[in-house]
Coordinates of C-alpha atoms in Angstrom, one line a residue:
M21 CA 7.9 112.9 121.5
E22 CA 5.8 114.0 124.8
I23 CA 6.7 117.3 126.5
F24 CA 5.9 117.6 129.8
Q25 CA 5.2 120.8 131.8
M26 CA 6.6 121.2 135.3
S27 CA 2.8 120.9 136.6
D28 CA 2.7 117.7 134.8
I29 CA 5.9 116.4 136.6
R30 CA 5.2 117.3 140.0
R31 CA 1.8 115.6 139.8
T32 CA 2.9 112.3 137.9
K33 CA 3.5 109.6 140.5
V34 CA 6.4 106.9 140.0
H35 CA 5.6 104.0 142.2
G36 CA 3.7 105.9 144.7
R37 CA 6.0 109.0 144.7
N38 CA 6.3 112.1 143.1
L39 CA 8.1 112.0 139.8
M40 CA 10.0 115.2 140.8
A41 CA 11.4 113.8 144.1
A42 CA 12.5 110.8 142.0
V43 CA 14.3 113.0 139.5
A44 CA 16.0 114.9 142.2
A45 CA 17.2 111.7 143.8
L46 CA 18.9 110.4 140.8
A47 CA 20.3 113.8 140.2
L48 CA 22.1 114.0 143.5
P49 CA 24.6 111.5 143.4
A50 CA 25.6 112.7 139.8
I51 CA 26.1 116.1 141.1
L52 CA 28.4 114.7 143.8
V53 CA 30.2 112.7 141.7
S54 CA 31.0 115.7 139.4
G55 CA 31.9 117.8 142.3
V56 CA 34.6 115.2 143.6
A57 CA 36.1 115.1 140.1
L58 CA 36.2 119.0 140.1
A59 CA 37.7 119.0 143.4
Q60 CA 40.4 116.3 142.5
S61 CA 41.6 118.5 139.3
K62 CA 41.9 121.8 141.5
G63 CA 43.6 119.5 144.5
K64 CA 46.6 119.3 142.6
K65 CA 50.0 119.1 144.7
D66 CA 53.2 120.8 143.7
E67 CA 56.8 120.4 145.5
I68 CA 58.4 123.4 146.4
T69 CA 62.2 123.2 147.1
I70 CA 64.4 126.1 148.5
T71 CA 67.9 125.1 148.0
I72 CA 70.4 127.3 149.7
T73 CA 73.8 127.6 147.8
R74 CA 75.9 130.0 149.7
I75 CA 76.0 131.4 153.3
K76 CA 78.5 134.0 154.6
A77 CA 79.0 135.7 158.0
L78 CA 79.3 139.4 157.6
D79 CA 80.4 140.0 161.1
R80 CA 81.1 138.1 164.7
I81 CA 78.3 135.7 165.0
D82 CA 79.4 133.0 167.5
V83 CA 79.3 134.4 171.1
G84 CA 82.0 132.1 172.5
G85 CA 84.5 133.4 169.7
G86 CA 84.5 130.8 167.4
N87 CA 83.1 130.4 163.9
P88 CA 79.1 130.0 163.6
D89 CA 77.6 126.7 163.2
F90 CA 74.9 127.4 160.7
F91 CA 71.6 125.9 159.8
A92 CA 68.7 126.9 158.0
R93 CA 65.0 126.7 158.8
A94 CA 62.3 127.0 156.1
T95 CA 58.7 127.2 157.3
I96 CA 56.7 125.9 154.1
A97 CA 52.7 126.2 154.4
G98 CA 53.0 126.0 158.3
E99 CA 55.8 123.2 158.5
A100 CA 59.3 123.6 159.7
I101 CA 62.1 122.1 157.9
K102 CA 65.7 122.1 159.3
S103 CA 68.7 121.7 157.2
P104 CA 71.9 119.8 158.7
V105 CA 74.4 122.1 160.5
V106 CA 77.6 123.5 158.7
K107 CA 79.9 123.3 161.9
Q108 CA 82.5 126.0 162.5
Q109 CA 82.4 128.0 159.1
T110 CA 82.1 131.6 158.4
E111 CA 81.6 130.9 154.6
S112 CA 79.9 127.8 153.0
K113 CA 78.3 126.6 149.8
P114 CA 75.9 123.8 151.4
D115 CA 73.5 123.1 149.0
W116 CA 70.8 122.5 151.5
K117 CA 67.5 121.5 149.9
L118 CA 64.4 122.0 152.0
T119 CA 61.4 120.7 150.5
K120 CA 57.4 120.4 151.0
V121 CA 54.5 119.1 149.1
V122 CA 51.9 121.8 148.9
P123 CA 48.6 122.4 147.3
R124 CA 48.7 124.2 143.8
G125 CA 48.5 128.1 144.1
K126 CA 50.3 130.4 146.7
T127 CA 52.5 129.5 149.4
D128 CA 53.5 131.5 152.1
I129 CA 57.2 130.9 153.4
K130 CA 59.5 132.2 155.9
L131 CA 63.3 131.3 155.7
E132 CA 65.5 131.6 158.7
L133 CA 69.5 131.2 159.2
L134 CA 70.6 130.2 162.6
D135 CA 73.8 129.8 164.4
K136 CA 73.5 126.4 166.5
D137 CA 74.4 126.9 170.3
V138 CA 74.8 124.0 172.8
L139 CA 74.6 125.7 176.1
N140 CA 72.2 128.7 174.9
P141 CA 69.2 129.0 172.7
D142 CA 70.0 129.1 169.0
D143 CA 70.9 132.6 167.3
L144 CA 68.7 134.0 164.6
I145 CA 70.8 135.5 162.2
D146 CA 69.9 138.7 160.4
I147 CA 69.5 138.0 156.6
N148 CA 67.1 140.7 156.1
R149 CA 67.9 144.4 155.1
V150 CA 64.8 145.7 156.7
D151 CA 65.4 146.9 160.2
K152 CA 64.5 144.7 163.2
K153 CA 63.2 142.0 160.6
R154 CA 66.0 139.1 160.6
L155 CA 64.1 136.4 158.5
L156 CA 62.8 136.5 155.0
E157 CA 59.0 136.1 154.5
F158 CA 57.9 135.5 150.9
T159 CA 55.1 133.8 148.7
V160 CA 55.5 131.3 146.1
D161 CA 53.0 130.9 143.5
T162 CA 53.4 127.2 142.0
S163 CA 50.9 127.9 139.6
S164 CA 52.8 130.9 137.7
C165 CA 56.3 130.1 139.5
R166 CA 56.6 133.7 140.6
V167 CA 58.6 134.5 144.1
A168 CA 57.0 137.7 145.8
G169 CA 57.8 139.7 148.8
F170 CA 61.0 141.2 147.9
S171 CA 61.7 144.5 146.2
N172 CA 62.2 142.9 142.8
G173 CA 60.1 140.0 141.7
Y174 CA 61.5 136.6 140.9
R175 CA 60.7 133.6 139.0
C176 CA 61.3 129.9 139.8
G177 CA 64.9 128.9 139.3
S178 CA 66.4 132.6 139.6
K179 CA 69.0 132.9 142.3
I180 CA 68.1 135.1 145.2
S181 CA 70.6 137.4 147.3
R182 CA 69.9 138.6 150.8
A183 CA 71.8 140.3 153.5
G184 CA 71.1 141.7 156.7
L185 CA 72.1 145.0 158.2
E186 CA 72.0 144.5 162.1
K187 CA 74.4 142.6 164.6
K188 CA 74.9 139.1 163.8
K189 CA 74.2 139.3 160.0
A190 CA 75.1 137.1 157.0
E191 CA 74.5 136.9 153.4
I192 CA 72.4 134.1 151.8
D193 CA 72.0 132.7 148.4
F194 CA 69.1 130.4 147.5
V195 CA 67.1 129.1 144.8
V196 CA 63.3 128.4 144.8
S197 CA 62.3 125.6 142.4
V198 CA 58.7 123.9 141.9
K199 CA 58.0 120.7 140.6
K200 CA 54.5 120.3 139.4
D201 CA 52.0 117.7 139.9
K202 CA 53.3 115.7 143.2

């Protein structure tokens, strides 16, 4: 078996080219292919679903004097997803499922409850106990199935209940679930 030193490889010619350049040319595709395989294994996708199980008005919500026409909007990884509208009900168990496929890891979510209005802009209902913050903002880590952003930490599958404190307030119950490898 012959052992080459780097200086020998640099001086050795293969078809008029340096052996070092030939080795590098062969190694580059192997590096690229292994990099693609690594990126694909890290590029796994998971499905996040927010299931809204209950909503309840805690005061007068509809300006017109009727009952609210509730709907929810979840912004998951920057994409807004709306639920259907529940018409003229102060309390409902809608079982709305707001779903999005996201890259594995941490995903930011905004959850809003609104009152649908025909002639005026829709009213954002207060479901957050923090002053002047009506919506809920939290993070879901699909790797560990943890929900963060509340005073208590939650795991996927736990019921989360929140209620607002300001005018036009409501209570909302929801569950966050994750399906792995979509």
